[in-house]
Amino acid sequence: MRSDTVTLPTQEMLQAILHTPLRDDVYGEDPTVNKLQELAAEKIGKEKALLVTSGTQGNLVSILSHTKKGDEVILEASAHTYRTEAGGLCIVGGLIPNPIQGTMGVLDPRDVERAIRTRNVHYPEPTLIAIENTHNAAGGTCWNQSQIKAIKKVAERHGMRIYMDGARVFNAAIALNVDAKELTTHMDSVTFCLSKGLSAPIGSLVIGDEAFIERTRKWRKVLGGGLRQAGVIAAPGIIALEKMVDRLKEDHANARTLAEGLARIRGVSINLETVQTNIVRYDIAGLEMNSSQFVSKLRKHGIKTAGSGISIRMVTHRMISREDIDYTLNTIEAVTKAR
Ligand code: TLP
C-alpha cells in the first residue's frame, strides 16, 4: 500500500509488448507510440501529446517549456513538483517557486491573485501557475471544474499560463463523475501517468498544443528521455488508457472503507473529507509511536506502507483487494492494542 506505482502490468499488457510493431521514436516513427500519443491527446482534449518516461520528467519538460530561466512559478505549498521532485524546477529550470498554502490541495484564487506582483525590475517574472489534480500530499483530493475555472481566470487576467500535474487526473475524473476533458479544458497543458493506478509499467504523457509539444520534445531530448523502440512502453500504455480507467472506482471504494475503518481506531486521526480517491493519509500521534515504528510493526504482518513523522500514507490500487483492506484494519487494531 506504499503507492499505486507498485502495480504490475496485466497479462494482456505483457502480451501486447510482445506483439506490437516497433520503430525508432526519436525519428517519430514508432507506430505504437504515435497511436498512444493520439489517444492521450484525444482523451485530454488537446492537439498533441508526448510520451515521457515518468511523471517527474513530464512535469519538468512541461514547466521548462512554459517558462524561461529566472521566471516565477506559482504552485501549492505541498505540490509534488515543488516538494518531491528533488528540486528539478530550480536545479534544471533555474525557476523561482512561489508556494502558496491551499486548502486540501486547492488554491484559493484570491490568494493566488494576491501573490502575483506587478511586473517590476526587482521581481522574477510570474509566468506560470501549476496545479495538481488529484493532489497527492493533501490526500488525493480533487480540484473540481469550478475551482479550475476560477484559477484559470486569474491566470488570464495576469497573462500567465496554467499547467496541471494530472498524474492521477483520471482518478479525479472518476471521483467527480466527469469526463477528464472537463478538468483539463482550461489548462494550457497537462501531464498524466500511465504507471500509477492505470497499472502500466512505465510512462507518462504530456498534452498541449502543437507548438508546446514541440518544445517539450526538445527538453525531453535534453534530459535524455528521447527513447528508441518505445513501443514496448506505449503498447501497455494503450491498454492502460482504454481498459484501466473505469476500474479506478474500485480503488476509491476500498480507500473509503479503509479510511472509515481507521476513523474508528483509537489513537488514529483522519480527516475523512480528504479521502476522495485512492490515497488515505492519517496521523498516529495518539498511538504514542512514530511512523517508522508503526510502519515496521505493520511490515512484520506483511503490510508495506510509508510514513514520515507521525503521518502515514496508504494507497489503494488494482493489487489491493477488499480482503486486504479488512486484513489491514484488523492488523492495525491488533498492533495498536498490543502497545
Ligand atoms: N508520486 C509518487 C512518489 O513520488 C511519492 C507516489 O508514490 O505517489 N506528480 C504526482 C502528483 C505524483 O504523485 C508523482 C509520483 C509524480 C508527479 C511523479 O511521478 P513519477 O514517480 O512517475 O516520476
Tab-separated table of C-alpha atoms and ligand atoms in Angstrom:
chain	number	residue	atom	x	y	z
A	1	MET	CA	0.000	0.000	0.000
A	2	ARG	CA	3.013	2.284	-0.323
A	3	SER	CA	1.857	3.559	-3.677
A	4	ASP	CA	-0.177	2.808	-6.774
A	5	THR	CA	3.154	2.967	-8.621
A	6	VAL	CA	3.821	-0.619	-7.472
A	7	THR	CA	1.056	-2.050	-9.671
A	8	LEU	CA	2.315	-4.682	-12.098
A	9	PRO	CA	1.245	-4.868	-15.747
A	10	THR	CA	-1.632	-7.213	-16.609
A	11	GLN	CA	-1.103	-10.345	-18.752
A	12	GLU	CA	-2.760	-8.506	-21.633
A	13	MET	CA	-0.205	-5.694	-21.314
A	14	LEU	CA	2.690	-8.159	-21.333
A	15	GLN	CA	1.262	-9.872	-24.428
A	16	ALA	CA	0.869	-6.508	-26.149
A	17	ILE	CA	4.560	-5.760	-25.552
A	18	LEU	CA	5.482	-8.980	-27.374
A	19	HIS	CA	3.327	-8.341	-30.400
A	20	THR	CA	3.496	-4.606	-31.014
A	21	PRO	CA	5.196	-3.220	-34.152
A	22	LEU	CA	8.297	-1.152	-33.299
A	23	ARG	CA	10.322	1.643	-34.924
A	24	ASP	CA	12.547	4.489	-33.689
A	25	ASP	CA	10.565	7.091	-31.737
A	26	VAL	CA	13.300	9.757	-31.796
A	27	TYR	CA	12.507	9.907	-35.549
A	28	GLY	CA	8.812	9.975	-34.610
A	29	GLU	CA	8.306	6.691	-36.456
A	30	ASP	CA	7.214	4.237	-33.785
A	31	PRO	CA	3.587	3.448	-34.720
A	32	THR	CA	2.588	2.309	-31.229
A	33	VAL	CA	3.953	5.460	-29.582
A	34	ASN	CA	2.166	7.588	-32.162
A	35	LYS	CA	-1.085	5.733	-31.523
A	36	LEU	CA	-0.771	6.204	-27.749
A	37	GLN	CA	0.003	9.913	-28.163
A	38	GLU	CA	-3.054	10.404	-30.390
A	39	LEU	CA	-5.223	8.555	-27.898
A	40	ALA	CA	-3.907	10.639	-24.984
A	41	ALA	CA	-4.433	13.920	-26.839
A	42	GLU	CA	-7.980	12.845	-27.642
A	43	LYS	CA	-8.773	11.829	-24.033
A	44	ILE	CA	-7.435	15.107	-22.620
A	45	GLY	CA	-8.927	17.196	-25.420
A	46	LYS	CA	-5.839	18.929	-26.821
A	47	GLU	CA	-3.868	18.938	-30.096
A	48	LYS	CA	-0.843	16.802	-29.336
A	49	ALA	CA	0.778	14.534	-26.743
A	50	LEU	CA	4.288	13.326	-25.989
A	51	LEU	CA	5.300	10.122	-24.228
A	52	VAL	CA	7.817	10.716	-21.435
A	53	THR	CA	9.492	8.311	-19.058
A	54	SER	CA	7.890	9.431	-15.794
A	55	GLY	CA	5.643	11.934	-14.093
A	56	THR	CA	8.700	13.790	-12.857
A	57	GLN	CA	10.055	14.114	-16.389
A	58	GLY	CA	6.610	15.178	-17.641
A	59	ASN	CA	6.359	17.903	-15.019
A	60	LEU	CA	9.862	19.128	-15.709
A	61	VAL	CA	9.672	19.258	-19.516
A	62	SER	CA	6.255	20.928	-19.269
A	63	ILE	CA	7.292	23.584	-16.793
A	64	LEU	CA	10.513	24.254	-18.726
A	65	SER	CA	8.509	24.619	-21.929
A	66	HIS	CA	6.177	27.185	-20.364
A	67	THR	CA	8.884	29.335	-18.776
A	68	LYS	CA	12.389	30.722	-19.149
A	69	LYS	CA	15.227	30.718	-16.634
A	70	GLY	CA	14.565	33.099	-13.729
A	71	ASP	CA	10.752	33.099	-14.036
A	72	GLU	CA	8.468	32.626	-11.050
A	73	VAL	CA	6.138	29.640	-10.817
A	74	ILE	CA	3.142	29.784	-8.509
A	75	LEU	CA	2.194	26.452	-7.006
A	76	GLU	CA	0.604	24.914	-3.946
A	77	ALA	CA	2.949	24.689	-0.939
A	78	SER	CA	2.981	20.875	-0.852
A	79	ALA	CA	2.884	20.331	-4.628
A	80	HIS	CA	4.747	17.270	-5.866
A	81	THR	CA	6.682	19.344	-8.427
A	82	TYR	CA	7.898	21.614	-5.653
A	83	ARG	CA	8.456	19.226	-2.732
A	84	THR	CA	9.025	15.744	-4.146
A	85	GLU	CA	10.939	16.049	-7.412
A	86	ALA	CA	14.413	16.614	-5.994
A	87	GLY	CA	14.339	20.314	-6.827
A	88	GLY	CA	14.426	19.851	-10.619
A	89	LEU	CA	12.462	23.042	-11.083
A	90	CYS	CA	15.280	25.070	-9.505
A	91	ILE	CA	18.262	22.912	-10.462
A	92	VAL	CA	17.465	22.412	-14.122
A	93	GLY	CA	14.978	25.183	-14.800
A	94	GLY	CA	16.551	27.999	-12.768
A	95	LEU	CA	12.982	28.826	-11.745
A	96	ILE	CA	11.762	30.548	-8.590
A	97	PRO	CA	8.898	28.702	-6.910
A	98	ASN	CA	6.287	30.839	-5.166
A	99	PRO	CA	4.483	28.341	-2.918
A	100	ILE	CA	1.008	29.213	-1.655
A	101	GLN	CA	-0.868	27.296	1.014
A	102	GLY	CA	-4.034	25.719	-0.336
A	103	THR	CA	-6.992	24.087	1.380
A	104	MET	CA	-6.994	20.345	0.814
A	105	GLY	CA	-4.594	20.964	-2.059
A	106	VAL	CA	-6.805	23.508	-3.796
A	107	LEU	CA	-5.623	27.097	-4.164
A	108	ASP	CA	-7.915	29.995	-3.363
A	109	PRO	CA	-7.889	32.228	-6.464
A	110	ARG	CA	-7.739	35.325	-4.238
A	111	ASP	CA	-4.560	34.061	-2.550
A	112	VAL	CA	-3.027	33.427	-5.950
A	113	GLU	CA	-4.000	36.847	-7.203
A	114	ARG	CA	-2.508	38.478	-4.086
A	115	ALA	CA	0.763	36.639	-4.722
A	116	ILE	CA	1.146	37.872	-8.285
A	117	ARG	CA	3.229	41.024	-8.255
A	118	THR	CA	3.017	43.712	-10.890
A	119	ARG	CA	5.960	43.286	-13.244
A	120	ASN	CA	8.883	45.285	-11.914
A	121	VAL	CA	12.658	45.227	-12.323
A	122	HIS	CA	13.080	43.763	-8.829
A	123	TYR	CA	10.901	40.697	-9.303
A	124	PRO	CA	11.217	37.449	-11.198
A	125	GLU	CA	8.573	37.389	-13.894
A	126	PRO	CA	5.500	35.388	-12.859
A	127	THR	CA	4.701	33.303	-15.931
A	128	LEU	CA	3.146	30.051	-14.750
A	129	ILE	CA	0.578	28.705	-12.294
A	130	ALA	CA	0.898	24.954	-11.688
A	131	ILE	CA	-1.876	22.942	-10.042
A	132	GLU	CA	-2.060	19.258	-9.051
A	133	ASN	CA	-5.138	17.083	-9.620
A	134	THR	CA	-5.513	14.870	-7.679
A	135	HIS	CA	-3.358	16.472	-5.029
A	136	ASN	CA	-1.101	13.816	-3.561
A	137	ALA	CA	0.123	15.409	-0.320
A	138	ALA	CA	-3.358	16.656	0.565
A	139	GLY	CA	-4.649	13.075	0.422
A	140	GLY	CA	-5.615	12.524	-3.215
A	141	THR	CA	-8.039	15.438	-3.195
A	142	CYS	CA	-9.728	16.763	-6.316
A	143	TRP	CA	-9.932	20.145	-7.978
A	144	ASN	CA	-13.433	20.394	-9.471
A	145	GLN	CA	-14.423	22.261	-12.641
A	146	SER	CA	-15.455	25.500	-10.941
A	147	GLN	CA	-12.261	25.668	-8.859
A	148	ILE	CA	-10.239	25.121	-12.033
A	149	LYS	CA	-12.191	27.758	-13.939
A	150	ALA	CA	-11.657	30.299	-11.169
A	151	ILE	CA	-7.881	29.819	-11.174
A	152	LYS	CA	-7.786	29.947	-14.975
A	153	LYS	CA	-9.454	33.381	-14.843
A	154	VAL	CA	-6.683	34.621	-12.558
A	155	ALA	CA	-4.034	33.284	-14.947
A	156	GLU	CA	-5.744	35.006	-17.860
A	157	ARG	CA	-6.044	38.332	-16.047
A	158	HIS	CA	-2.291	38.336	-15.447
A	159	GLY	CA	-1.119	36.932	-18.765
A	160	MET	CA	0.114	33.729	-17.100
A	161	ARG	CA	-0.007	30.178	-18.385
A	162	ILE	CA	-1.555	27.368	-16.385
A	163	TYR	CA	-0.363	23.777	-16.071
A	164	MET	CA	-1.826	20.685	-14.414
A	165	ASP	CA	0.240	17.923	-12.856
A	166	GLY	CA	-2.534	15.447	-13.544
A	167	ALA	CA	-0.527	12.366	-12.568
A	168	ARG	CA	-3.863	10.995	-11.266
A	169	VAL	CA	-6.298	13.141	-13.244
A	170	PHE	CA	-8.351	10.080	-14.209
A	171	ASN	CA	-8.856	9.360	-10.505
A	172	ALA	CA	-10.203	12.898	-10.169
A	173	ALA	CA	-12.484	12.446	-13.190
A	174	ILE	CA	-13.872	9.169	-11.808
A	175	ALA	CA	-14.375	10.628	-8.327
A	176	LEU	CA	-16.148	13.720	-9.675
A	177	ASN	CA	-18.041	11.631	-12.234
A	178	VAL	CA	-16.997	13.824	-15.153
A	179	ASP	CA	-15.071	13.305	-18.369
A	180	ALA	CA	-11.360	14.046	-17.837
A	181	LYS	CA	-11.652	16.719	-20.558
A	182	GLU	CA	-13.878	18.780	-18.295
A	183	LEU	CA	-10.994	19.046	-15.837
A	184	THR	CA	-8.340	19.794	-18.440
A	185	THR	CA	-10.122	22.141	-20.818
A	186	HIS	CA	-8.900	25.300	-19.031
A	187	MET	CA	-5.303	24.123	-18.853
A	188	ASP	CA	-2.575	25.156	-21.285
A	189	SER	CA	-1.058	21.732	-20.720
A	190	VAL	CA	-1.402	18.598	-18.619
A	191	THR	CA	0.721	15.597	-17.636
A	192	PHE	CA	-0.816	12.290	-16.580
A	193	CYS	CA	0.790	8.992	-15.563
A	194	LEU	CA	0.223	5.533	-17.012
A	195	SER	CA	2.228	3.792	-14.320
A	196	LYS	CA	0.163	4.597	-11.242
A	197	GLY	CA	-3.410	3.337	-10.790
A	198	LEU	CA	-3.632	2.557	-14.512
A	199	SER	CA	-1.107	-0.264	-13.968
A	200	ALA	CA	1.213	0.227	-16.957
A	201	PRO	CA	4.849	-0.477	-16.082
A	202	ILE	CA	6.367	2.790	-17.371
A	203	GLY	CA	5.391	6.127	-18.788
A	204	SER	CA	3.535	9.409	-18.613
A	205	LEU	CA	2.067	11.713	-21.233
A	206	VAL	CA	2.392	15.434	-21.682
A	207	ILE	CA	-0.509	17.024	-23.559
A	208	GLY	CA	-0.918	20.505	-25.037
A	209	ASP	CA	-0.949	22.433	-28.296
A	210	GLU	CA	1.375	21.600	-31.156
A	211	ALA	CA	3.961	24.341	-30.531
A	212	PHE	CA	4.146	23.463	-26.842
A	213	ILE	CA	4.632	19.753	-27.561
A	214	GLU	CA	7.480	20.580	-29.952
A	215	ARG	CA	9.215	22.452	-27.118
A	216	THR	CA	8.660	19.554	-24.693
A	217	ARG	CA	10.152	17.168	-27.282
A	218	LYS	CA	13.323	19.246	-27.291
A	219	TRP	CA	13.502	19.350	-23.489
A	220	ARG	CA	12.857	15.610	-23.324
A	221	LYS	CA	15.899	15.123	-25.579
A	222	VAL	CA	17.982	17.425	-23.374
A	223	LEU	CA	17.051	15.333	-20.339
A	224	GLY	CA	17.902	12.052	-22.041
A	225	GLY	CA	14.298	10.993	-22.437
A	226	GLY	CA	14.315	10.509	-26.210
A	227	LEU	CA	13.722	6.759	-26.485
A	228	ARG	CA	14.077	4.478	-29.475
A	229	GLN	CA	11.745	1.437	-29.754
A	230	ALA	CA	9.463	2.971	-27.156
A	231	GLY	CA	6.510	0.991	-28.491
A	232	VAL	CA	7.315	-1.516	-25.731
A	233	ILE	CA	6.247	1.222	-23.308
A	234	ALA	CA	3.372	2.507	-25.415
A	235	ALA	CA	1.711	-0.877	-26.004
A	236	PRO	CA	0.768	-1.474	-22.342
A	237	GLY	CA	0.048	2.257	-22.083
A	238	ILE	CA	-2.710	1.993	-24.684
A	239	ILE	CA	-4.328	-0.827	-22.707
A	240	ALA	CA	-3.966	1.226	-19.512
A	241	LEU	CA	-5.840	4.133	-21.075
A	242	GLU	CA	-8.506	2.079	-22.772
A	243	LYS	CA	-9.237	-0.505	-20.098
A	244	MET	CA	-7.996	0.576	-16.683
A	245	VAL	CA	-9.680	3.919	-16.081
A	246	ASP	CA	-13.185	2.760	-15.158
A	247	ARG	CA	-11.955	0.306	-12.546
A	248	LEU	CA	-10.342	3.119	-10.521
A	249	LYS	CA	-13.688	3.410	-8.738
A	250	GLU	CA	-12.937	0.097	-7.014
A	251	ASP	CA	-9.738	1.610	-5.586
A	252	HIS	CA	-11.707	4.620	-4.378
A	253	ALA	CA	-14.296	2.392	-2.669
A	254	ASN	CA	-11.505	0.431	-0.959
A	255	ALA	CA	-9.827	3.655	0.170
A	256	ARG	CA	-13.136	4.835	1.627
A	257	THR	CA	-13.655	1.561	3.529
A	258	LEU	CA	-10.100	1.759	4.842
A	259	ALA	CA	-10.499	5.390	5.909
A	260	GLU	CA	-13.801	4.781	7.683
A	261	GLY	CA	-12.292	1.799	9.494
A	262	LEU	CA	-9.271	3.851	10.534
A	263	ALA	CA	-11.538	6.601	11.861
A	264	ARG	CA	-12.911	4.066	14.371
A	265	ILE	CA	-9.467	3.096	15.721
A	266	ARG	CA	-8.408	4.875	18.914
A	267	GLY	CA	-5.305	6.999	18.531
A	268	VAL	CA	-5.659	7.318	14.763
A	269	SER	CA	-6.688	10.692	13.475
A	270	ILE	CA	-8.047	11.085	9.957
A	271	ASN	CA	-9.968	13.774	8.108
A	272	LEU	CA	-12.451	11.774	6.053
A	273	GLU	CA	-13.135	14.803	3.867
A	274	THR	CA	-9.698	14.411	2.301
A	275	VAL	CA	-10.339	10.808	1.271
A	276	GLN	CA	-11.798	11.424	-2.168
A	277	THR	CA	-9.864	8.979	-4.365
A	278	ASN	CA	-7.281	6.227	-3.718
A	279	ILE	CA	-4.979	7.907	-1.174
A	280	VAL	CA	-5.524	7.658	2.580
A	281	ARG	CA	-3.437	9.895	4.804
A	282	TYR	CA	-3.719	9.847	8.582
A	283	ASP	CA	-1.882	10.769	11.770
A	284	ILE	CA	-0.898	8.392	14.538
A	285	ALA	CA	0.032	10.948	17.223
A	286	GLY	CA	-2.452	9.289	19.599
A	287	LEU	CA	-0.665	5.936	19.344
A	288	GLU	CA	2.478	7.232	21.030
A	289	MET	CA	4.749	5.815	18.383
A	290	ASN	CA	6.409	7.378	15.395
A	291	SER	CA	5.757	6.426	11.811
A	292	SER	CA	8.911	4.287	11.491
A	293	GLN	CA	7.823	2.154	14.452
A	294	PHE	CA	4.280	1.876	13.106
A	295	VAL	CA	5.494	1.036	9.584
A	296	SER	CA	7.862	-1.661	10.815
A	297	LYS	CA	5.158	-3.238	13.018
A	298	LEU	CA	2.831	-3.491	10.017
A	299	ARG	CA	5.611	-4.841	7.853
A	300	LYS	CA	6.010	-7.794	10.216
A	301	HIS	CA	2.423	-8.663	9.272
A	302	GLY	CA	3.115	-8.357	5.548
A	303	ILE	CA	1.722	-4.849	5.110
A	304	LYS	CA	4.006	-2.388	3.355
A	305	THR	CA	3.209	1.253	3.899
A	306	ALA	CA	5.015	4.574	4.134
A	307	GLY	CA	5.174	7.351	6.689
A	308	SER	CA	7.007	10.398	7.866
A	309	GLY	CA	6.961	11.945	11.353
A	310	ILE	CA	3.539	10.978	12.687
A	311	SER	CA	1.887	10.842	9.317
A	312	ILE	CA	1.067	7.676	7.345
A	313	ARG	CA	0.018	7.248	3.736
A	314	MET	CA	-1.730	4.194	2.313
A	315	VAL	CA	-2.666	3.948	-1.341
A	316	THR	CA	-5.207	1.555	-2.832
A	317	HIS	CA	-4.804	0.101	-6.321
A	318	ARG	CA	-5.572	-2.870	-8.555
A	319	MET	CA	-3.446	-5.253	-6.482
A	320	ILE	CA	-5.132	-4.406	-3.177
A	321	SER	CA	-8.412	-6.245	-2.647
A	322	ARG	CA	-11.313	-5.631	-0.292
A	323	GLU	CA	-9.980	-8.567	1.811
A	324	ASP	CA	-6.603	-6.823	2.042
A	325	ILE	CA	-8.384	-3.774	3.446
A	326	ASP	CA	-10.099	-5.868	6.125
A	327	TYR	CA	-6.789	-7.557	6.953
A	328	THR	CA	-5.053	-4.170	7.199
A	329	LEU	CA	-7.700	-2.760	9.539
A	330	ASN	CA	-7.648	-5.854	11.763
A	331	THR	CA	-3.856	-5.741	11.892
A	332	ILE	CA	-3.728	-2.059	12.779
A	333	GLU	CA	-6.275	-2.630	15.513
A	334	ALA	CA	-4.244	-5.544	16.917
A	335	VAL	CA	-0.960	-3.626	16.721
A	336	THR	CA	-2.391	-0.582	18.486
A	337	LYS	CA	-3.991	-2.675	21.243
A	338	ALA	CA	-0.778	-4.626	21.840
A	339	ARG	CA	1.205	-1.486	22.724
B	1	TLP	N1	4.373	10.229	-6.693
B	1	TLP	C1	4.916	9.061	-6.056
B	1	TLP	C2	6.131	9.410	-5.193
B	1	TLP	O1	6.942	10.322	-5.783
B	1	TLP	C3	5.781	9.915	-3.853
B	1	TLP	C4	3.848	8.368	-5.258
B	1	TLP	O2	4.119	7.250	-4.811
B	1	TLP	O3	2.754	8.927	-5.091
B	1	TLP	N2	3.010	14.050	-9.635
B	1	TLP	C5	2.357	13.460	-8.627
B	1	TLP	C6	1.108	14.083	-8.112
B	1	TLP	C7	2.839	12.264	-8.086
B	1	TLP	O4	2.196	11.721	-7.070
B	1	TLP	C8	4.008	11.684	-8.613
B	1	TLP	C9	4.572	10.413	-8.053
B	1	TLP	C10	4.649	12.338	-9.662
B	1	TLP	C11	4.118	13.512	-10.158
B	1	TLP	C12	5.927	11.807	-10.264
B	1	TLP	O5	5.717	10.646	-10.961
B	1	TLP	P1	6.909	9.602	-11.223
B	1	TLP	O6	7.069	8.813	-9.975
B	1	TLP	O7	6.425	8.808	-12.393
B	1	TLP	O8	8.118	10.392	-11.563
